[in-house]
Amino acid sequence: MSELVMVIEDEKEIRDLLKYNLEREGFRVATAADGEQGLQQIFASRPAAVVLDLMLPGRSGLEILREVREEPATHDLPVLVLTARGAEMDKLLGFEHGADDYLTKPFSPRELIARLRALLRRSQPVKNDTSITRGTLKLESHSREATVAGVRLTLTPREFDLLVFLARHPGRVVSRDELLRKVWGYDYVGETRTVDVHVRRLRMKLGEEARLIETVTGAGYKFLALERETAS
Ligand code: CA
């Protein structure tokens, strides 16, 4: 059965546009015109992904996002946010809100579908159960748990993926464009500031192990190659 995408958007024109384009791409689509109804439908019908407008009557998109993230059953549900120009991207992508990705209106349906597919690919469960240890940082790909000195970090799904990618390539300089392609799965190059926002968040959450992610001026980021490393 094709994957169900939930569209929460109060503007009928955009809602219809999304529904039309998503269905043409083979998705099943459920729509809601207000936040409360949308939230109920998310919990009732368990979509594979959500396209969420931020400016909604009743309950705002951010309130909905918060509830989705708080609920264990929907904690990792991919959410692509639609924003007006000038929204505060840092906050949106950060831990407080936890959007997986965002698009600024007006957007092209083709781009939205590319982003959505990337989110859906990423949310597929990892088959090989691996753990990575770097310093006091430990990453478990199966449970998607990250700990520093035994203390669990609260990471967004994207932050976790970014950290795993970097930790798998210690000592190698990785450009922002490469991170966008490999971690975000974009088919195009751009919006490199997104990467910086996520790295900044990650460093804050890593605390004493923030040293593990080095900035290489003009080139990108490098995960610290420790002398003695264990990977299993
Ligand atoms: Ca709106």
PDB file of C-alpha atoms and ligand atoms in Angstrom:
ATOM      1  CA  MET A   1       0.000   0.000   0.000  1.00  0.00           C
ATOM      2  CA  SER A   2       1.242   3.476  -0.784  1.00  0.00           C
ATOM      3  CA  GLU A   3       2.359   5.736   2.007  1.00  0.00           C
ATOM      4  CA  LEU A   4      -0.066   8.112   3.659  1.00  0.00           C
ATOM      5  CA  VAL A   5       0.916  11.775   3.853  1.00  0.00           C
ATOM      6  CA  MET A   6      -1.002  14.108   6.126  1.00  0.00           C
ATOM      7  CA  VAL A   7      -1.330  17.704   4.899  1.00  0.00           C
ATOM      8  CA  ILE A   8      -2.319  20.313   7.492  1.00  0.00           C
ATOM      9  CA  GLU A   9      -2.905  23.630   5.766  1.00  0.00           C
ATOM     10  CA  ASP A  10      -5.730  26.140   6.101  1.00  0.00           C
ATOM     11  CA  GLU A  11      -5.350  27.724   2.656  1.00  0.00           C
ATOM     12  CA  LYS A  12      -7.545  25.671   0.378  1.00  0.00           C
ATOM     13  CA  GLU A  13      -5.561  26.509  -2.730  1.00  0.00           C
ATOM     14  CA  ILE A  14      -2.302  25.194  -1.279  1.00  0.00           C
ATOM     15  CA  ARG A  15      -4.028  22.204   0.285  1.00  0.00           C
ATOM     16  CA  ASP A  16      -5.529  21.222  -3.071  1.00  0.00           C
ATOM     17  CA  LEU A  17      -2.232  21.805  -4.859  1.00  0.00           C
ATOM     18  CA  LEU A  18      -0.419  19.531  -2.421  1.00  0.00           C
ATOM     19  CA  LYS A  19      -3.072  16.848  -2.541  1.00  0.00           C
ATOM     20  CA  TYR A  20      -3.082  16.852  -6.335  1.00  0.00           C
ATOM     21  CA  ASN A  21       0.696  16.640  -6.643  1.00  0.00           C
ATOM     22  CA  LEU A  22       1.184  14.064  -3.911  1.00  0.00           C
ATOM     23  CA  GLU A  23      -1.504  11.796  -5.286  1.00  0.00           C
ATOM     24  CA  ARG A  24      -0.031  12.082  -8.753  1.00  0.00           C
ATOM     25  CA  GLU A  25       3.246  10.827  -7.225  1.00  0.00           C
ATOM     26  CA  GLY A  26       1.477   7.801  -5.808  1.00  0.00           C
ATOM     27  CA  PHE A  27       0.961   8.871  -2.209  1.00  0.00           C
ATOM     28  CA  ARG A  28      -2.285   8.580  -0.337  1.00  0.00           C
ATOM     29  CA  VAL A  29      -3.221  11.956   1.118  1.00  0.00           C
ATOM     30  CA  ALA A  30      -5.266  13.011   4.127  1.00  0.00           C
ATOM     31  CA  THR A  31      -5.918  16.696   4.672  1.00  0.00           C
ATOM     32  CA  ALA A  32      -6.961  18.941   7.534  1.00  0.00           C
ATOM     33  CA  ALA A  33      -7.722  22.653   7.436  1.00  0.00           C
ATOM     34  CA  ASP A  34      -7.045  23.404  11.093  1.00  0.00           C
ATOM     35  CA  GLY A  35      -4.564  22.352  13.722  1.00  0.00           C
ATOM     36  CA  GLU A  36      -6.824  20.570  16.165  1.00  0.00           C
ATOM     37  CA  GLN A  37      -8.384  18.400  13.497  1.00  0.00           C
ATOM     38  CA  GLY A  38      -4.962  17.741  11.993  1.00  0.00           C
ATOM     39  CA  LEU A  39      -3.520  16.606  15.290  1.00  0.00           C
ATOM     40  CA  GLN A  40      -6.407  14.227  15.902  1.00  0.00           C
ATOM     41  CA  GLN A  41      -5.958  12.743  12.452  1.00  0.00           C
ATOM     42  CA  ILE A  42      -2.232  12.256  12.961  1.00  0.00           C
ATOM     43  CA  PHE A  43      -2.864  10.147  16.029  1.00  0.00           C
ATOM     44  CA  ALA A  44      -5.815   8.335  14.472  1.00  0.00           C
ATOM     45  CA  SER A  45      -4.446   7.481  11.048  1.00  0.00           C
ATOM     46  CA  ARG A  46      -0.668   7.340  11.685  1.00  0.00           C
ATOM     47  CA  PRO A  47       0.634   8.873   8.469  1.00  0.00           C
ATOM     48  CA  ALA A  48       4.160   8.120   7.190  1.00  0.00           C
ATOM     49  CA  ALA A  49       4.907  11.857   7.062  1.00  0.00           C
ATOM     50  CA  VAL A  50       3.268  15.218   7.727  1.00  0.00           C
ATOM     51  CA  VAL A  51       3.338  18.466   5.749  1.00  0.00           C
ATOM     52  CA  LEU A  52       2.519  21.130   8.294  1.00  0.00           C
ATOM     53  CA  ASP A  53       1.728  24.790   7.753  1.00  0.00           C
ATOM     54  CA  LEU A  54       2.849  26.960  10.661  1.00  0.00           C
ATOM     55  CA  MET A  55       0.163  29.642  10.503  1.00  0.00           C
ATOM     56  CA  LEU A  56      -3.072  27.848  11.278  1.00  0.00           C
ATOM     57  CA  PRO A  57      -6.305  28.901  12.923  1.00  0.00           C
ATOM     58  CA  GLY A  58      -6.960  27.456  16.367  1.00  0.00           C
ATOM     59  CA  ARG A  59      -3.717  25.718  17.215  1.00  0.00           C
ATOM     60  CA  SER A  60      -0.500  26.829  15.563  1.00  0.00           C
ATOM     61  CA  GLY A  61       1.754  24.492  13.642  1.00  0.00           C
ATOM     62  CA  LEU A  62       4.377  24.802  16.360  1.00  0.00           C
ATOM     63  CA  GLU A  63       1.947  23.587  19.023  1.00  0.00           C
ATOM     64  CA  ILE A  64       1.135  20.628  16.853  1.00  0.00           C
ATOM     65  CA  LEU A  65       4.783  19.877  16.271  1.00  0.00           C
ATOM     66  CA  ARG A  66       5.430  19.964  20.000  1.00  0.00           C
ATOM     67  CA  GLU A  67       2.641  17.482  20.702  1.00  0.00           C
ATOM     68  CA  VAL A  68       3.811  15.170  17.950  1.00  0.00           C
ATOM     69  CA  ARG A  69       7.342  15.166  19.354  1.00  0.00           C
ATOM     70  CA  GLU A  70       6.187  14.620  22.930  1.00  0.00           C
ATOM     71  CA  GLU A  71       4.205  11.521  22.078  1.00  0.00           C
ATOM     72  CA  PRO A  72       6.441   8.417  21.859  1.00  0.00           C
ATOM     73  CA  ALA A  73       4.326   6.880  19.079  1.00  0.00           C
ATOM     74  CA  THR A  74       4.864   9.897  16.827  1.00  0.00           C
ATOM     75  CA  HIS A  75       8.186  11.133  18.178  1.00  0.00           C
ATOM     76  CA  ASP A  76      10.125  10.228  15.033  1.00  0.00           C
ATOM     77  CA  LEU A  77       7.382  11.031  12.537  1.00  0.00           C
ATOM     78  CA  PRO A  78       8.913  13.042   9.665  1.00  0.00           C
ATOM     79  CA  VAL A  79       7.465  16.576   9.617  1.00  0.00           C
ATOM     80  CA  LEU A  80       8.079  19.018   6.784  1.00  0.00           C
ATOM     81  CA  VAL A  81       7.073  22.527   7.828  1.00  0.00           C
ATOM     82  CA  LEU A  82       5.769  25.254   5.522  1.00  0.00           C
ATOM     83  CA  THR A  83       6.735  28.716   6.677  1.00  0.00           C
ATOM     84  CA  ALA A  84       6.315  32.285   5.654  1.00  0.00           C
ATOM     85  CA  ARG A  85       9.440  34.137   4.637  1.00  0.00           C
ATOM     86  CA  GLY A  86      11.610  35.315   7.512  1.00  0.00           C
ATOM     87  CA  ALA A  87      10.599  32.638  10.012  1.00  0.00           C
ATOM     88  CA  GLU A  88      13.243  31.892  12.574  1.00  0.00           C
ATOM     89  CA  MET A  89      14.909  28.843  11.104  1.00  0.00           C
ATOM     90  CA  ASP A  90      17.178  28.234  14.086  1.00  0.00           C
ATOM     91  CA  LYS A  91      14.260  27.744  16.427  1.00  0.00           C
ATOM     92  CA  LEU A  92      12.250  25.806  13.908  1.00  0.00           C
ATOM     93  CA  LEU A  93      14.889  23.189  13.220  1.00  0.00           C
ATOM     94  CA  GLY A  94      16.115  23.095  16.786  1.00  0.00           C
ATOM     95  CA  PHE A  95      15.227  20.974  19.719  1.00  0.00           C
ATOM     96  CA  GLU A  96      12.405  23.191  20.966  1.00  0.00           C
ATOM     97  CA  HIS A  97      10.319  22.486  17.919  1.00  0.00           C
ATOM     98  CA  GLY A  98      11.985  19.654  16.058  1.00  0.00           C
ATOM     99  CA  ALA A  99      10.906  20.138  12.450  1.00  0.00           C
ATOM    100  CA  ASP A 100      12.763  17.711  10.187  1.00  0.00           C
ATOM    101  CA  ASP A 101      12.818  20.103   7.302  1.00  0.00           C
ATOM    102  CA  TYR A 102      11.083  23.243   6.123  1.00  0.00           C
ATOM    103  CA  LEU A 103      10.097  25.036   2.942  1.00  0.00           C
ATOM    104  CA  THR A 104       9.426  28.733   2.567  1.00  0.00           C
ATOM    105  CA  LYS A 105       6.295  29.775   0.722  1.00  0.00           C
ATOM    106  CA  PRO A 106       5.915  29.988  -2.187  1.00  0.00           C
ATOM    107  CA  PHE A 107       7.474  26.608  -2.926  1.00  0.00           C
ATOM    108  CA  SER A 108       7.493  24.337  -5.943  1.00  0.00           C
ATOM    109  CA  PRO A 109       5.495  21.110  -5.537  1.00  0.00           C
ATOM    110  CA  ARG A 110       8.359  19.246  -7.179  1.00  0.00           C
ATOM    111  CA  GLU A 111      10.793  20.431  -4.531  1.00  0.00           C
ATOM    112  CA  LEU A 112       8.362  19.569  -1.763  1.00  0.00           C
ATOM    113  CA  ILE A 113       8.031  16.027  -3.062  1.00  0.00           C
ATOM    114  CA  ALA A 114      11.815  15.632  -3.336  1.00  0.00           C
ATOM    115  CA  ARG A 115      12.207  16.750   0.273  1.00  0.00           C
ATOM    116  CA  LEU A 116       9.388  14.522   1.430  1.00  0.00           C
ATOM    117  CA  ARG A 117      10.878  11.482  -0.274  1.00  0.00           C
ATOM    118  CA  ALA A 118      14.204  12.223   1.381  1.00  0.00           C
ATOM    119  CA  LEU A 119      12.499  12.355   4.788  1.00  0.00           C
ATOM    120  CA  LEU A 120      10.675   9.103   4.146  1.00  0.00           C
ATOM    121  CA  ARG A 121      13.867   7.348   3.038  1.00  0.00           C
ATOM    122  CA  ARG A 122      15.629   8.490   6.169  1.00  0.00           C
ATOM    123  CA  SER A 123      12.861   7.262   8.445  1.00  0.00           C
ATOM    124  CA  GLN A 124      13.205   3.685   7.185  1.00  0.00           C
ATOM    125  CA  PRO A 125      14.534   1.540  10.002  1.00  0.00           C
ATOM    126  CA  VAL A 126      18.248   0.757   9.851  1.00  0.00           C
ATOM    127  CA  LYS A 127      18.772  -2.902   9.190  1.00  0.00           C
ATOM    128  CA  ASN A 128      22.258  -3.397  10.542  1.00  0.00           C
ATOM    129  CA  ASP A 129      22.459  -2.886  14.241  1.00  0.00           C
ATOM    130  CA  THR A 130      25.689  -1.036  14.933  1.00  0.00           C
ATOM    131  CA  SER A 131      27.157   0.996  17.702  1.00  0.00           C
ATOM    132  CA  ILE A 132      29.889   3.595  17.492  1.00  0.00           C
ATOM    133  CA  THR A 133      32.023   4.759  20.389  1.00  0.00           C
ATOM    134  CA  ARG A 134      34.153   7.911  20.201  1.00  0.00           C
ATOM    135  CA  GLY A 135      35.591   9.191  23.431  1.00  0.00           C
ATOM    136  CA  THR A 136      32.732   9.106  25.926  1.00  0.00           C
ATOM    137  CA  LEU A 137      30.188   9.415  23.119  1.00  0.00           C
ATOM    138  CA  LYS A 138      28.235   6.290  22.278  1.00  0.00           C
ATOM    139  CA  LEU A 139      25.786   5.959  19.385  1.00  0.00           C
ATOM    140  CA  GLU A 140      23.379   3.057  18.965  1.00  0.00           C
ATOM    141  CA  SER A 141      21.878   2.992  15.489  1.00  0.00           C
ATOM    142  CA  HIS A 142      19.241   0.411  16.325  1.00  0.00           C
ATOM    143  CA  SER A 143      17.648   2.242  19.252  1.00  0.00           C
ATOM    144  CA  ARG A 144      18.820   5.613  17.886  1.00  0.00           C
ATOM    145  CA  GLU A 145      20.254   6.453  21.273  1.00  0.00           C
ATOM    146  CA  ALA A 146      23.170   8.792  21.878  1.00  0.00           C
ATOM    147  CA  THR A 147      24.909   9.018  25.228  1.00  0.00           C
ATOM    148  CA  VAL A 148      27.850  11.012  26.576  1.00  0.00           C
ATOM    149  CA  ALA A 149      29.509   9.399  29.594  1.00  0.00           C
ATOM    150  CA  GLY A 150      26.380   7.304  30.006  1.00  0.00           C
ATOM    151  CA  VAL A 151      24.002  10.273  30.000  1.00  0.00           C
ATOM    152  CA  ARG A 152      21.409  10.138  27.256  1.00  0.00           C
ATOM    153  CA  LEU A 153      21.255  13.083  24.853  1.00  0.00           C
ATOM    154  CA  THR A 154      17.943  14.398  23.583  1.00  0.00           C
ATOM    155  CA  LEU A 155      18.529  14.731  19.856  1.00  0.00           C
ATOM    156  CA  THR A 156      16.151  15.364  16.997  1.00  0.00           C
ATOM    157  CA  PRO A 157      16.133  12.579  14.368  1.00  0.00           C
ATOM    158  CA  ARG A 158      18.154  14.769  12.023  1.00  0.00           C
ATOM    159  CA  GLU A 159      20.716  15.659  14.677  1.00  0.00           C
ATOM    160  CA  PHE A 160      21.173  11.980  15.396  1.00  0.00           C
ATOM    161  CA  ASP A 161      21.695  11.155  11.716  1.00  0.00           C
ATOM    162  CA  LEU A 162      24.165  14.000  11.325  1.00  0.00           C
ATOM    163  CA  LEU A 163      26.143  12.876  14.348  1.00  0.00           C
ATOM    164  CA  VAL A 164      26.245   9.271  13.123  1.00  0.00           C
ATOM    165  CA  PHE A 165      27.428  10.361   9.692  1.00  0.00           C
ATOM    166  CA  LEU A 166      30.230  12.497  11.108  1.00  0.00           C
ATOM    167  CA  ALA A 167      31.246   9.874  13.659  1.00  0.00           C
ATOM    168  CA  ARG A 168      31.506   7.256  10.923  1.00  0.00           C
ATOM    169  CA  HIS A 169      34.106   9.363   9.103  1.00  0.00           C
ATOM    170  CA  PRO A 170      36.601  10.493  11.763  1.00  0.00           C
ATOM    171  CA  GLY A 171      39.483  12.609  10.549  1.00  0.00           C
ATOM    172  CA  ARG A 172      37.841  13.368   7.222  1.00  0.00           C
ATOM    173  CA  VAL A 173      36.809  16.898   6.241  1.00  0.00           C
ATOM    174  CA  VAL A 174      33.171  16.804   5.152  1.00  0.00           C
ATOM    175  CA  SER A 175      31.749  19.771   3.276  1.00  0.00           C
ATOM    176  CA  ARG A 176      28.355  21.287   4.057  1.00  0.00           C
ATOM    177  CA  ASP A 177      27.160  20.313   0.587  1.00  0.00           C
ATOM    178  CA  GLU A 178      28.134  16.707   1.153  1.00  0.00           C
ATOM    179  CA  LEU A 179      26.326  16.685   4.486  1.00  0.00           C
ATOM    180  CA  LEU A 180      23.222  18.082   2.818  1.00  0.00           C
ATOM    181  CA  ARG A 181      23.324  15.365   0.198  1.00  0.00           C
ATOM    182  CA  LYS A 182      24.197  12.457   2.475  1.00  0.00           C
ATOM    183  CA  VAL A 183      22.318  13.338   5.647  1.00  0.00           C
ATOM    184  CA  TRP A 184      19.469  15.443   4.302  1.00  0.00           C
ATOM    185  CA  GLY A 185      19.307  13.535   1.032  1.00  0.00           C
ATOM    186  CA  TYR A 186      18.783  16.590  -1.112  1.00  0.00           C
ATOM    187  CA  ASP A 187      19.348  16.160  -4.800  1.00  0.00           C
ATOM    188  CA  TYR A 188      20.543  19.700  -5.082  1.00  0.00           C
ATOM    189  CA  VAL A 189      23.123  21.918  -3.427  1.00  0.00           C
ATOM    190  CA  GLY A 190      22.201  24.878  -1.273  1.00  0.00           C
ATOM    191  CA  GLU A 191      20.918  26.107   2.092  1.00  0.00           C
ATOM    192  CA  THR A 192      24.210  25.242   3.754  1.00  0.00           C
ATOM    193  CA  ARG A 193      23.273  27.376   6.746  1.00  0.00           C
ATOM    194  CA  THR A 194      20.922  24.567   7.726  1.00  0.00           C
ATOM    195  CA  VAL A 195      23.986  22.424   8.390  1.00  0.00           C
ATOM    196  CA  ASP A 196      25.597  25.091  10.571  1.00  0.00           C
ATOM    197  CA  VAL A 197      22.439  25.440  12.651  1.00  0.00           C
ATOM    198  CA  HIS A 198      22.366  21.711  13.292  1.00  0.00           C
ATOM    199  CA  VAL A 199      26.071  21.481  14.115  1.00  0.00           C
ATOM    200  CA  ARG A 200      25.740  24.337  16.585  1.00  0.00           C
ATOM    201  CA  ARG A 201      22.842  22.557  18.296  1.00  0.00           C
ATOM    202  CA  LEU A 202      24.721  19.291  18.347  1.00  0.00           C
ATOM    203  CA  ARG A 203      27.769  20.854  19.967  1.00  0.00           C
ATOM    204  CA  MET A 204      25.608  22.384  22.676  1.00  0.00           C
ATOM    205  CA  LYS A 205      24.027  19.040  23.405  1.00  0.00           C
ATOM    206  CA  LEU A 206      27.338  17.181  23.309  1.00  0.00           C
ATOM    207  CA  GLY A 207      28.677  19.325  26.148  1.00  0.00           C
ATOM    208  CA  GLU A 208      32.202  18.189  27.016  1.00  0.00           C
ATOM    209  CA  GLU A 209      32.339  16.112  23.834  1.00  0.00           C
ATOM    210  CA  ALA A 210      31.611  19.144  21.633  1.00  0.00           C
ATOM    211  CA  ARG A 211      35.344  18.933  20.845  1.00  0.00           C
ATOM    212  CA  LEU A 212      34.575  15.938  18.647  1.00  0.00           C
ATOM    213  CA  ILE A 213      33.185  18.149  15.869  1.00  0.00           C
ATOM    214  CA  GLU A 214      35.782  20.549  14.514  1.00  0.00           C
ATOM    215  CA  THR A 215      35.101  23.407  12.129  1.00  0.00           C
ATOM    216  CA  VAL A 216      37.501  23.480   9.189  1.00  0.00           C
ATOM    217  CA  THR A 217      37.441  27.060   7.942  1.00  0.00           C
ATOM    218  CA  GLY A 218      36.349  27.342   4.348  1.00  0.00           C
ATOM    219  CA  ALA A 219      35.896  23.588   4.013  1.00  0.00           C
ATOM    220  CA  GLY A 220      33.313  22.172   6.366  1.00  0.00           C
ATOM    221  CA  TYR A 221      33.429  19.968   9.429  1.00  0.00           C
ATOM    222  CA  LYS A 222      35.664  17.198  10.687  1.00  0.00           C
ATOM    223  CA  PHE A 223      34.994  14.617  13.325  1.00  0.00           C
ATOM    224  CA  LEU A 224      37.978  14.353  15.644  1.00  0.00           C
ATOM    225  CA  ALA A 225      40.106  11.279  15.022  1.00  0.00           C
ATOM    226  CA  LEU A 226      40.988   9.967  18.455  1.00  0.00           C
ATOM    227  CA  GLU A 227      44.137   7.913  18.964  1.00  0.00           C
ATOM    228  CA  ARG A 228      42.343   4.994  20.430  1.00  0.00           C
ATOM    229  CA  GLU A 229      38.923   4.299  19.092  1.00  0.00           C
ATOM    230  CA  THR A 230      36.546   1.443  19.442  1.00  0.00           C
ATOM    231  CA  ALA A 231      33.867   0.618  16.972  1.00  0.00           C
ATOM    232  CA  SER A 232      31.788  -2.488  17.066  1.00  0.00           C
TER     233      SER A 232
HETATM  234 CA    CA B   1      -1.783  29.218   6.848  1.00  0.00          CA
END
